[in-house]
XYZ file of C-alpha atoms in Angstrom:
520
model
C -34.552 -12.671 -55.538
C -36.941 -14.799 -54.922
C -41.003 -13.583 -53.748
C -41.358 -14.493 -50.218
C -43.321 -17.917 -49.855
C -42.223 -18.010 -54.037
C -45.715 -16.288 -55.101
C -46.857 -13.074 -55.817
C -49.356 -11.152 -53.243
C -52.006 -9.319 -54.226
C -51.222 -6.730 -51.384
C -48.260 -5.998 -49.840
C -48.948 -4.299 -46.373
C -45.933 -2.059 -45.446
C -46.626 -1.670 -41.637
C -48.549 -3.345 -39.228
C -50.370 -0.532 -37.462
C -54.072 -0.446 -37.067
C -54.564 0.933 -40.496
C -52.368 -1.543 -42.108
C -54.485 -4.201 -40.270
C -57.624 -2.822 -40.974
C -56.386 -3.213 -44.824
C -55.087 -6.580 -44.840
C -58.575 -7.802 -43.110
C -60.250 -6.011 -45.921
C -58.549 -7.373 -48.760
C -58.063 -10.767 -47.058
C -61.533 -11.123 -46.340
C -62.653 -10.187 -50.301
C -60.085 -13.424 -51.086
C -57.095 -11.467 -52.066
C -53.764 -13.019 -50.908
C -52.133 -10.555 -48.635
C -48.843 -9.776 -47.056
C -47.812 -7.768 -44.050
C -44.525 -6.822 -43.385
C -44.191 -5.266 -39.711
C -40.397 -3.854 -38.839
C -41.001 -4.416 -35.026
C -41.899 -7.770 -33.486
C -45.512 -6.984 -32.560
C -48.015 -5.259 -34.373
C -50.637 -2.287 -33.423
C -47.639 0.774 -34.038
C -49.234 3.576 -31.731
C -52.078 1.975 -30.909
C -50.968 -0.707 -28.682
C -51.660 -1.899 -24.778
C -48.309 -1.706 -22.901
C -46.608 -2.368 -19.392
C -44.633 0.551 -18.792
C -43.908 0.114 -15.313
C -41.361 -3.234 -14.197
C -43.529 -6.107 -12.660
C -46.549 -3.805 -12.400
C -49.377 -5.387 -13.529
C -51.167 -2.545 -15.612
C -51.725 -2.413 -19.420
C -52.074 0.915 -20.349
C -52.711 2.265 -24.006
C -49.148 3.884 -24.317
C -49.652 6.333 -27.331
C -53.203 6.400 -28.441
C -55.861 6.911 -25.811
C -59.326 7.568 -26.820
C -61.722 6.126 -29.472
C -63.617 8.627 -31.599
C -63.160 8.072 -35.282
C -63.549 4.424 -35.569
C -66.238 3.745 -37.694
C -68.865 1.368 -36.356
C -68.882 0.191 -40.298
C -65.506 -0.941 -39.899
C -65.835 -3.573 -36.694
C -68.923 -4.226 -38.126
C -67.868 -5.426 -41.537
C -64.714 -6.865 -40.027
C -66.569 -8.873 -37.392
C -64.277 -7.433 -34.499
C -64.462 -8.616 -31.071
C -64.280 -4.651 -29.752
C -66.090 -2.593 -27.016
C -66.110 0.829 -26.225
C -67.273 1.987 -23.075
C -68.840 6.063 -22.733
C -67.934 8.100 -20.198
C -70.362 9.311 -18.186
C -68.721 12.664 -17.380
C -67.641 14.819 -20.911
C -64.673 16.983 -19.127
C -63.787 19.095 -15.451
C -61.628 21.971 -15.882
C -60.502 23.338 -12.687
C -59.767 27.079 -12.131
C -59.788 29.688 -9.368
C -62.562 32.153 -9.167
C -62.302 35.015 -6.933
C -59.440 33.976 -4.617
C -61.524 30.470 -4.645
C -61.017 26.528 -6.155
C -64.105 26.456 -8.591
C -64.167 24.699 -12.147
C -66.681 23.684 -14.652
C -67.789 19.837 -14.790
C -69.430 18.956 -18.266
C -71.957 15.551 -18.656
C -73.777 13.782 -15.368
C -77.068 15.002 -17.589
C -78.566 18.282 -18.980
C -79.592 19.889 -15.113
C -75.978 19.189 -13.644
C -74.272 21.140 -16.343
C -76.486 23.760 -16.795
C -76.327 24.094 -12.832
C -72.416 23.562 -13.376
C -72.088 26.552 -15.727
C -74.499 28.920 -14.234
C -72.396 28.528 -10.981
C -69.313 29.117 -12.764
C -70.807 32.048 -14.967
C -73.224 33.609 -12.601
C -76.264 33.265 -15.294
C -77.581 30.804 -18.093
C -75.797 32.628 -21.532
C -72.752 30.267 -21.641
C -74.519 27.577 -21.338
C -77.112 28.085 -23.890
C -74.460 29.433 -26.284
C -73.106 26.103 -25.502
C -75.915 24.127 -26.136
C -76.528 26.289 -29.629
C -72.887 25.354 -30.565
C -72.808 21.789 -30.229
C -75.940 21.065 -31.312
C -74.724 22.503 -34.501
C -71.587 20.678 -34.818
C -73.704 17.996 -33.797
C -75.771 18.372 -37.014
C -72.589 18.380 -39.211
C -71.127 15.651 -37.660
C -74.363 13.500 -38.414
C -73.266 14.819 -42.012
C -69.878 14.523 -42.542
C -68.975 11.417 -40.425
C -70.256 8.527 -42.912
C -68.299 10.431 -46.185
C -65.152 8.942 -44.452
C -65.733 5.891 -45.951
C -66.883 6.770 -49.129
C -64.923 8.040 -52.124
C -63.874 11.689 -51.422
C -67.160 14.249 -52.067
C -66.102 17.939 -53.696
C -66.180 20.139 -51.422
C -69.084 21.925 -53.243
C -70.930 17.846 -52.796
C -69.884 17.995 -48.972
C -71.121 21.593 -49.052
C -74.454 20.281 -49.932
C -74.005 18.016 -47.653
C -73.587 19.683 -44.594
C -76.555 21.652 -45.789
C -75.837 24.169 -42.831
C -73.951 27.653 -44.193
C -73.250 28.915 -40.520
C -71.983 25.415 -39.538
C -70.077 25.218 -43.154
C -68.644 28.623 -42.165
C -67.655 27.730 -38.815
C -65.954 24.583 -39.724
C -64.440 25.113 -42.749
C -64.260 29.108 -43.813
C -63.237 31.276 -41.023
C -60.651 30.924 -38.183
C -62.449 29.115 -35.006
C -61.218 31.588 -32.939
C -63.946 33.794 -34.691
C -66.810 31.693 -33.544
C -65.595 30.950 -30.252
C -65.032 34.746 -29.064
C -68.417 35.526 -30.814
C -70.436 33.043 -29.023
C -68.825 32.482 -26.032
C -67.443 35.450 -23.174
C -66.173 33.690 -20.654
C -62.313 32.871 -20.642
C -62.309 29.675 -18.857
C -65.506 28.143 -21.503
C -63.986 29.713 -24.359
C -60.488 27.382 -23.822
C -62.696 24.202 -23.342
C -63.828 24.807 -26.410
C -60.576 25.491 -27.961
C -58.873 22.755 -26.534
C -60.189 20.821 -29.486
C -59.065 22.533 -32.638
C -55.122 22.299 -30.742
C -54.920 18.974 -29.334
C -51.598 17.600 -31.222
C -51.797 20.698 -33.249
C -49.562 23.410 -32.712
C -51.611 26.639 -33.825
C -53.098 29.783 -32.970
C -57.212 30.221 -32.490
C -56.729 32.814 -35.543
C -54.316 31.304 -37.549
C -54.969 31.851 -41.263
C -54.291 28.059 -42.882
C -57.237 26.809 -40.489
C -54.977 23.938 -39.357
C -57.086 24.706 -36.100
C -60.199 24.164 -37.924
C -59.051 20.970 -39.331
C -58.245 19.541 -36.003
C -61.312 21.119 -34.673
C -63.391 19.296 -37.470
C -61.732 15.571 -36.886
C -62.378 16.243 -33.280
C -65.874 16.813 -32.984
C -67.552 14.149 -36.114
C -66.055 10.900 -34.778
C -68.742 8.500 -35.110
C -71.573 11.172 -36.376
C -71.432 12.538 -32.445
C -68.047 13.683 -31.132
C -68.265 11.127 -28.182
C -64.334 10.263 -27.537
C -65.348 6.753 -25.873
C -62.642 4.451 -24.259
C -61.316 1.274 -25.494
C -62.595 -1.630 -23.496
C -59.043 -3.971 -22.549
C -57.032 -0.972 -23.685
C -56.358 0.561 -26.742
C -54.538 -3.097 -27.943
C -57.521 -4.923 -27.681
C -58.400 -3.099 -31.242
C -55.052 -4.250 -32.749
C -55.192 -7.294 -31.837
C -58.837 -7.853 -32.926
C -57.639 -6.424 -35.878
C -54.233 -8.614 -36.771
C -57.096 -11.365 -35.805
C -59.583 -10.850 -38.338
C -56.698 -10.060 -40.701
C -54.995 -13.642 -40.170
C -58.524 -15.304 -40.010
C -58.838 -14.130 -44.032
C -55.474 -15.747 -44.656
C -53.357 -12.421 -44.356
C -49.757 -13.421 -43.532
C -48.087 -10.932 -40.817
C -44.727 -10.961 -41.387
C -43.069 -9.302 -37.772
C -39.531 -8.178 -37.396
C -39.363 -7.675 -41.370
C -38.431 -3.856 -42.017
C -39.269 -2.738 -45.754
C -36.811 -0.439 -46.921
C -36.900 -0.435 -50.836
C -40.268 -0.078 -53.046
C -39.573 -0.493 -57.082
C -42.489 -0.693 -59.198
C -43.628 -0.405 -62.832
C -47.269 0.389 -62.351
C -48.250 -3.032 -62.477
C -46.087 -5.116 -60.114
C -43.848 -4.030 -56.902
C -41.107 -5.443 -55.236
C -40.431 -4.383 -51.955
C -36.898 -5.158 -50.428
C -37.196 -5.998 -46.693
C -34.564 -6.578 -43.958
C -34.400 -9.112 -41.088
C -32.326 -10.248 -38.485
C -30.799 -12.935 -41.270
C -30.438 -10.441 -44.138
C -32.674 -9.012 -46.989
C -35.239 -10.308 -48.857
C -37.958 -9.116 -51.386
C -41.611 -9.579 -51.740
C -43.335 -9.387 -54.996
C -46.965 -7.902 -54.814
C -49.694 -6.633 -57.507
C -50.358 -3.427 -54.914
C -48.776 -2.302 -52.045
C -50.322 -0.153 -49.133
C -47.765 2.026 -47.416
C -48.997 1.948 -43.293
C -46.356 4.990 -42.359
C -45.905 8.488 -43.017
C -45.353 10.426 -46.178
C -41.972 10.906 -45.411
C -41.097 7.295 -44.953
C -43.469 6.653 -48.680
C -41.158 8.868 -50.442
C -38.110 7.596 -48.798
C -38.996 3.964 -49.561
C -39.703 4.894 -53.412
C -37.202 7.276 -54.164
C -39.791 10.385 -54.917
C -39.225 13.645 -53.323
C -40.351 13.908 -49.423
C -42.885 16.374 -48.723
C -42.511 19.104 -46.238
C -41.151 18.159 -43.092
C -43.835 17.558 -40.376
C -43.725 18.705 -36.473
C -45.644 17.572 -33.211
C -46.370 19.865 -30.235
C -46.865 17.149 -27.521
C -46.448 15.845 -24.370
C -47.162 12.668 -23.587
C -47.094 11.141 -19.737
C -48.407 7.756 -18.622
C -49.109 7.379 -14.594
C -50.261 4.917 -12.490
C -51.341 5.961 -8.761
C -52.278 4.242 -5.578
C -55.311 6.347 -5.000
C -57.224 9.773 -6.661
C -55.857 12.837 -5.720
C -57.787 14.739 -3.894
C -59.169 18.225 -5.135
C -58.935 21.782 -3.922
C -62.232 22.092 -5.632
C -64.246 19.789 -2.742
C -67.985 20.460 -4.508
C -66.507 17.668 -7.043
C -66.345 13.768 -6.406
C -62.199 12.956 -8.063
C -63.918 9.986 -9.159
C -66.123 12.448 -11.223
C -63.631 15.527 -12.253
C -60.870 12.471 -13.654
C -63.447 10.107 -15.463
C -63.786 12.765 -18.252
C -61.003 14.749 -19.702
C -59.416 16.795 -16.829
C -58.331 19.873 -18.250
C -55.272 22.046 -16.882
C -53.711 25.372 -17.659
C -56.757 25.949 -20.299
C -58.382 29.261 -20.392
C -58.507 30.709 -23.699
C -55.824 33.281 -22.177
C -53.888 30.495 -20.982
C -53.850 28.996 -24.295
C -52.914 31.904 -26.386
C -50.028 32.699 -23.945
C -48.903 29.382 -24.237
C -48.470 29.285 -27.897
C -47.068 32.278 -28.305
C -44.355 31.354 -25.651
C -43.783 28.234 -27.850
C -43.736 30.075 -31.461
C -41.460 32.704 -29.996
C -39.047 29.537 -28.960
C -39.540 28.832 -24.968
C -41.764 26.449 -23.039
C -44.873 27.381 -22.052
C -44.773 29.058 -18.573
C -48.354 27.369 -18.079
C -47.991 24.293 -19.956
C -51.891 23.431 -21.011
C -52.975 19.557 -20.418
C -55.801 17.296 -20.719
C -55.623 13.976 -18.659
C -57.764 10.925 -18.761
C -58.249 7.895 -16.267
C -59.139 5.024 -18.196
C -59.319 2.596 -15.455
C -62.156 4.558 -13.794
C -64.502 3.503 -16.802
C -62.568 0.065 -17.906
C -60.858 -1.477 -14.844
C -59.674 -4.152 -16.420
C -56.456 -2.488 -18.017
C -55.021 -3.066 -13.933
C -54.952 -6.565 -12.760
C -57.251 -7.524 -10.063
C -54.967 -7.024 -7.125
C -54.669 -3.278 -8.150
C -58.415 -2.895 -8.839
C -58.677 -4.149 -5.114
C -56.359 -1.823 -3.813
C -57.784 1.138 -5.246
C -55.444 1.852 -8.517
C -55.853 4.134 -11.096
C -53.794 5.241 -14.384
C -53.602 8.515 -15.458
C -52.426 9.516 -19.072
C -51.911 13.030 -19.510
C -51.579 15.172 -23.191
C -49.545 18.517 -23.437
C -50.411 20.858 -25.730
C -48.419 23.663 -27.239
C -44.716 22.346 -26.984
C -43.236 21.455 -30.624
C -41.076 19.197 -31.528
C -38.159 22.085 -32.074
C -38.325 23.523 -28.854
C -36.318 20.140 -28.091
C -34.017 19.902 -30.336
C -31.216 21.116 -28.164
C -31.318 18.780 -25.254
C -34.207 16.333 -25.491
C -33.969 14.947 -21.816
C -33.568 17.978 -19.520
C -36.307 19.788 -21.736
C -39.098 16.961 -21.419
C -37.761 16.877 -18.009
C -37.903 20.941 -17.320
C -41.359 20.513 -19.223
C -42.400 17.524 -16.932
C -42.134 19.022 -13.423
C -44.002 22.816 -14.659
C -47.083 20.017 -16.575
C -47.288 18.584 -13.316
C -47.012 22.388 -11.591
C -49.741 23.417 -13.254
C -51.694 20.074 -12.055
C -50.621 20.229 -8.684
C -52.060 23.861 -8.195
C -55.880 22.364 -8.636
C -54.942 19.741 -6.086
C -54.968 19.649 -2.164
C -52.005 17.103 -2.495
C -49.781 16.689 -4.716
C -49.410 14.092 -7.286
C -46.080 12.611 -6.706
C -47.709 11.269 -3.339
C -50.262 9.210 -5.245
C -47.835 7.817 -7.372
C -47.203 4.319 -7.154
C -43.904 2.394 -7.998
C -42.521 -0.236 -9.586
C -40.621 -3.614 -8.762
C -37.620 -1.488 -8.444
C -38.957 1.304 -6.275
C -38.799 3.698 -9.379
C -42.409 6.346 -9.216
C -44.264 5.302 -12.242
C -44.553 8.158 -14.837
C -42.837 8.358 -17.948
C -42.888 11.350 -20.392
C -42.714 11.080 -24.123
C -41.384 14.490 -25.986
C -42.506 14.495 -29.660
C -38.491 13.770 -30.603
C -39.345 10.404 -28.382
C -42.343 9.798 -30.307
C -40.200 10.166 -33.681
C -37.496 7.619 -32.272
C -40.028 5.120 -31.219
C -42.790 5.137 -33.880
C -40.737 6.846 -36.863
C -43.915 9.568 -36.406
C -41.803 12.596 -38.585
C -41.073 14.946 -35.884
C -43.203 13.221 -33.150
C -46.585 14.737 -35.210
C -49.305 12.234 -34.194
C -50.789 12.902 -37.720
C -47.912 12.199 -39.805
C -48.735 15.924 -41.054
C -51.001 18.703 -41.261
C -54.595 16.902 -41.146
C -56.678 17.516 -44.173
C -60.076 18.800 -44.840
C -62.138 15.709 -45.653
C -62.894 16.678 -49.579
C -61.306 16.169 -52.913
C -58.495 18.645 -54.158
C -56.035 18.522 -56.848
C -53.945 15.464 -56.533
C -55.639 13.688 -54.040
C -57.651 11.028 -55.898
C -60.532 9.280 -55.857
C -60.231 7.672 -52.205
C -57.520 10.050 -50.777
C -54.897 7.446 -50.808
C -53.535 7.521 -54.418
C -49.540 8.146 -55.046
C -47.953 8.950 -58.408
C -47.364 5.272 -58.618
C -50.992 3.432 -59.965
C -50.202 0.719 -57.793
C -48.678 2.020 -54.780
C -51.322 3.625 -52.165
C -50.836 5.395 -48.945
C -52.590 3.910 -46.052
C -51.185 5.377 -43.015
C -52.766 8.686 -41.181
C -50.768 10.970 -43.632
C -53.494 10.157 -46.238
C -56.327 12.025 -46.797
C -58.924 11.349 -44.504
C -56.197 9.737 -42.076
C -55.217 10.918 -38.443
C -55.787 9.609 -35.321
C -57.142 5.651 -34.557
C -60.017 5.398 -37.101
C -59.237 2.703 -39.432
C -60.505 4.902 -42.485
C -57.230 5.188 -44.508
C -56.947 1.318 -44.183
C -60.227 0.837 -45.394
C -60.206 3.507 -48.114
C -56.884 2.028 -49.743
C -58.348 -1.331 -49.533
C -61.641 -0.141 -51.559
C -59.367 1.570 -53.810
C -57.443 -1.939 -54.011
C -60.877 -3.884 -54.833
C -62.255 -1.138 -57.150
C -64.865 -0.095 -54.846
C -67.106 3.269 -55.375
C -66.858 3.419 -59.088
C-alpha cells in the first residue's frame, strides 16, 4: 500500500504523548520529515488538561500532576511557551500526638520548619538529620540530573560522577529503608521520607531489587533539585506547547490513526495503521515507539517482556471551599498548597504494604494530595476563582493492580470511601461537604484504579512507568541512549525506556539524538 502523503518519513512517531511530541519537535526542528500517528483524537496521552466534571468549568491535569523531571534543556531548545510555578510550602502531614491534632508542615523558610519539627519532635535531631539528608541528595541530584540527556554514563562514569560514596551508597547500593531508620527516629518523619521511594511503586522500604531506590532516585534529581513544581494552565499546557513546536518544524500529527503492525528490515519500516475508514501504512526510515514495552513487542512481533503492575489510586476533586483542619495551628491554605500527606508514618506504610502483598486493601490506605489551583488559579474559570474553588487530586499508594482483578468497581469503590476515611480523620469536617457538583447534581470526584488506568491509557497493568524504573546507567542491552530495540531502526521512546518514567521529555529527546546521531 501506498506511504501516507506517497513519501517516505524520516520518523515515524507511534504515539502522541509528551514524549512522542518532544521527539517529533526534535527531529522536525533538525529538518527531518516526521510523522505522528496518535490512536485517540487528541494528543498529550497522560499528560493532558481535562474537564471531568459536566458543565463545570475546571481543567484539571487528569493523570499526571506535578513537574519535576522536565529538563529546562528541553523547553529551552524547543522554544516552549511553558511555566512552572513553585510551591511555597514542600508538604503537611497531619497526625495525632498524644490524644492531640498535630502534624509536621515542611517549606515557609528554614525557621518555620525547624520550629515545625522541633514542635513535633520535642528537640532539633530530626531536623538536622533532615537537613544532612537532603543536602546530600541535593548534591547528587546537582550530579546526576544533566546525564539524562546525555548518552548513558557506566555506572563506574556516574560513580565518578556522583563523587559522593555515602550518597552513591544510599541511592544506589543498599535498601533506603537502611538510611532512613539510621538517620531518622521518629515514625511520622521517617514515612515523609519514604513516601518518595513508593509513590506508584509498590515495594517494601527493605526490599532487595531496590525498586524503592529507583523510585526514590527519579524522585528527588528532577531538575538538579527535587523541586516537584506545578504546571502553569495545567499539565496540557505542556502538550500542547509541545504538539506546537512539533507542527511549527513541519511534523504532521496524524490523530485518530491507531498503529497496529511494525515490519522492518533494519533500514526501512512500515507501520500498518487503522482508522475510522480502514487501514493504511506509513513508510518511515526510523520509527519511535511512544508506548510501553508491551505494546513495542506486540506491534513487532518480538517476545513481550514481563508483565508490568501499578499500585495506585488516582482521585480528581473539585470543592466549594478548603476543608477545615483538626490541626487549627495550620492555615488549609498552607497544609493543601504542598503535598498533603495521609495515612503515612513509616508504620503506616509498612502495614499497608504488607496488607496489599498478602492480597487485601490497605486498612489505612496511605495518600498524598495536591491543590493545584491554590498556586495556578487559572485551571478554574473565573467565576469559580471568585467563589472560592479549589481542586484537589489525590495519589494512593500501596494498592496493585491485582488486588482488583476480581471486581474492579466495588474495589476502587470499597478503596475510595476508607482513602477518604483516612482523610476525613485529620479534618474537622468532612470532605464530602466541600464537594462541589456538577450540571447534573452528581459530587465531583472520580477515582481511577490502576485496571482504569490500563483501559484508558493502555498503561500495562495501570503502572504509571510502563515498568520497573531503571537506574540511570548503561547495562547489557541497553544501548548507547537507552532507547535501542533489537531492530537498528526501531527505538523506544515512551517511559518504558531507559531513563523514561514520569513527564520529563527525556526518552523523547534521547531517541531523537539517537535518530540524528548525536553523542558519538
Amino acid at each position: 500500500m501506498p506511504a501516507l502523503d506517497g513519501h517516505t518519513y524520516d520518523a515515524v512517531i507511534v504515539g502522541g504523548g509528551h514524549n512522542g511530541l518532544v521527539a517529533a519537535a526534535y527531529l522536525a526542528r533538525a529538518g527531518r520529515s516526521v510523522l505522528v500517528l496518535e490512536r485517540l483524537e487528541h494528543t498529550g496521552g497522560a499528560a493532558i488538561s481535562t474537564r471531568p466534571f459536566a458543565g463545570v468549568d475546571a481543567r484539571l491535569s487528569r493523570y499526571s500532576y506535578l513537574v519535576s523531571l522536565l529538563p529546562k534543556k528541553i523547553v529551552r531548545d524547543l522554544g516552549l511557551t511553558f511555566r512552572v510555578r513553585k510551591r511555597t510550602i514542600s508538604s503537611y502531614t497531619p497526625v495525632e500526638r498524644d490524644g492531640r491534632p498535630t502534624g509536621l508542615l515542611v517549606g515557609g523558610g528554614e525557621r518555620r520548619t525547624r520550629e515545625a519539627f522541633a514542635r513535633l519532635t520535642g528537640g532539633t535531631r530530626e531536623y538536622g538529620a533532615w537537613e544532612r539528608f537532603y543536602g546530600m541528595t541535593g548534591r547528587a541530584a546537582e550530579r546526576i540530573f544533566p546525564t539524562l540527556t546525555e548518552p548513558l554514563p557506566t555506572r563506574d562514569e556516574l560513580r565518578r560522577r556522583v563523587d559522593d560514596e555515602e550518597a552513591w551508597r544510599v541511592l544506589f547500593e543498599e535498601p533506603i529503608g537502611v538510611a532512613v531508620e539510621e538517620r531518622f527516629a521518629d515514625d511520622l518523619v521517617r514515612g515523609v521520607v519514604l513516601t518518595d521511594a513508593l509513590i506508584g511503586t509498590f515495594a517494601d522500604a527493605h526490599e532487595p531489587s531496590l525498586s524503592q531506590n529507583r523510585c526514590f532516585l527519579y524522585h528527588v534529581i528532577g531538575g538538579g533539585t527535587g523541586d516537584w513544581d506545578v504546571p502553569v494552565g495545567g499539565m496540557g499546557a505542556l502538550t500542547e506547547a509541545l504538539a506546537g513546536a512539533a507542527r511549527d518544524g513541519g511534523a504532521v500529527i496524524a490523530t485518530g490513526h491507531e498503529a497496529v503492525r511494525i515490519a522492518t528490515d533494519g533500514r526501512t519500516a512500515e507501520v500498518t495503521y487503522r482508522t475510522a475508514d480502514g487501514e493504511g501504512v506509513a513508510v518511515g526510515r526510523h520509527v519511535l515507539v511512544n508506548a510501553s514495552p508491551q505494546a513495542l513487542a506486540e506491534l513487532t512481533g518480538d517476545e513481550a517482556p514481563a508483565p508490568a503492575e501499578g499500585a495506585q489510586l488516582k482521585v480528581n476533586m473539585l470543592l466549594t471551599r478548603l476543608p477545615k483542619l483538626r490541626d487549627g495551628s495550620v492555615d488549609p491554605r498552607e497544609a493543601f498548597s504542598g503535598t498533603f500527606h495521609i495515612a503515612e508514618g513509616y508504620r503506616q506504610l509498612a502495614a499497608a504494604h504488607a496488607q496489599a502483598a498478602a492480597g487485601s486493601l490497605p486498612a489505612a490506605p496511605p495518600s498524598e494530595i495536591y491543590c493545584h489551583s491554590l498556586t495556578d488559579p487559572t485551571i478554574l474559570g473565573p467565576g469559580l476563582v471568585e467563589q472560592g474553588y479549589q481542586t484537589l487530586t489525590l495519589f494512593g499508594l500501596h494498592t496493585p493492580a491485582r488486588l482488583f482483578d476480581r471486581d474492579n468497581d466495588s474495589v476502587r469503590e470499597e478503596l475510595l470511601k476508607a482513602t477518604i476515611a483516612q482523610l476525613d480523620a485529620h479534618l474537622a469536617e468532612p470532605i464530602a461537604d466541600c464537594l462541589a457538583v456538577d450540571a447534573e447534581g452528581r459530587p465531583c470526584i472520580e477515582a481511577k484504579s490502576p485496571l482504569d488506568l490500563e483501559r484508558d491509557l493502555r498503561l500495562p497493568g495501570g503502572n504509571i512507568f510502563h515498568r520497573e524504573l531503571s537506574w540511570p546507567y548503561a547495562q547489557d542491552g541497553t544501548g548507547r541512549w537507552g532507547v535501542e530495540t533489537r531492530h537498528a531502526n526501531v527505538l523506544l521512546c515512551g517511559a518504558g525506556a531507559v531513563r523514561g518514567g514520569g513527564v520529563s521529555g527525556v526518552p523523547g529527546h534521547n531517541a531523537a539524538m539517537a535518530v540524528l546521531g548525536e553523542g558519538g
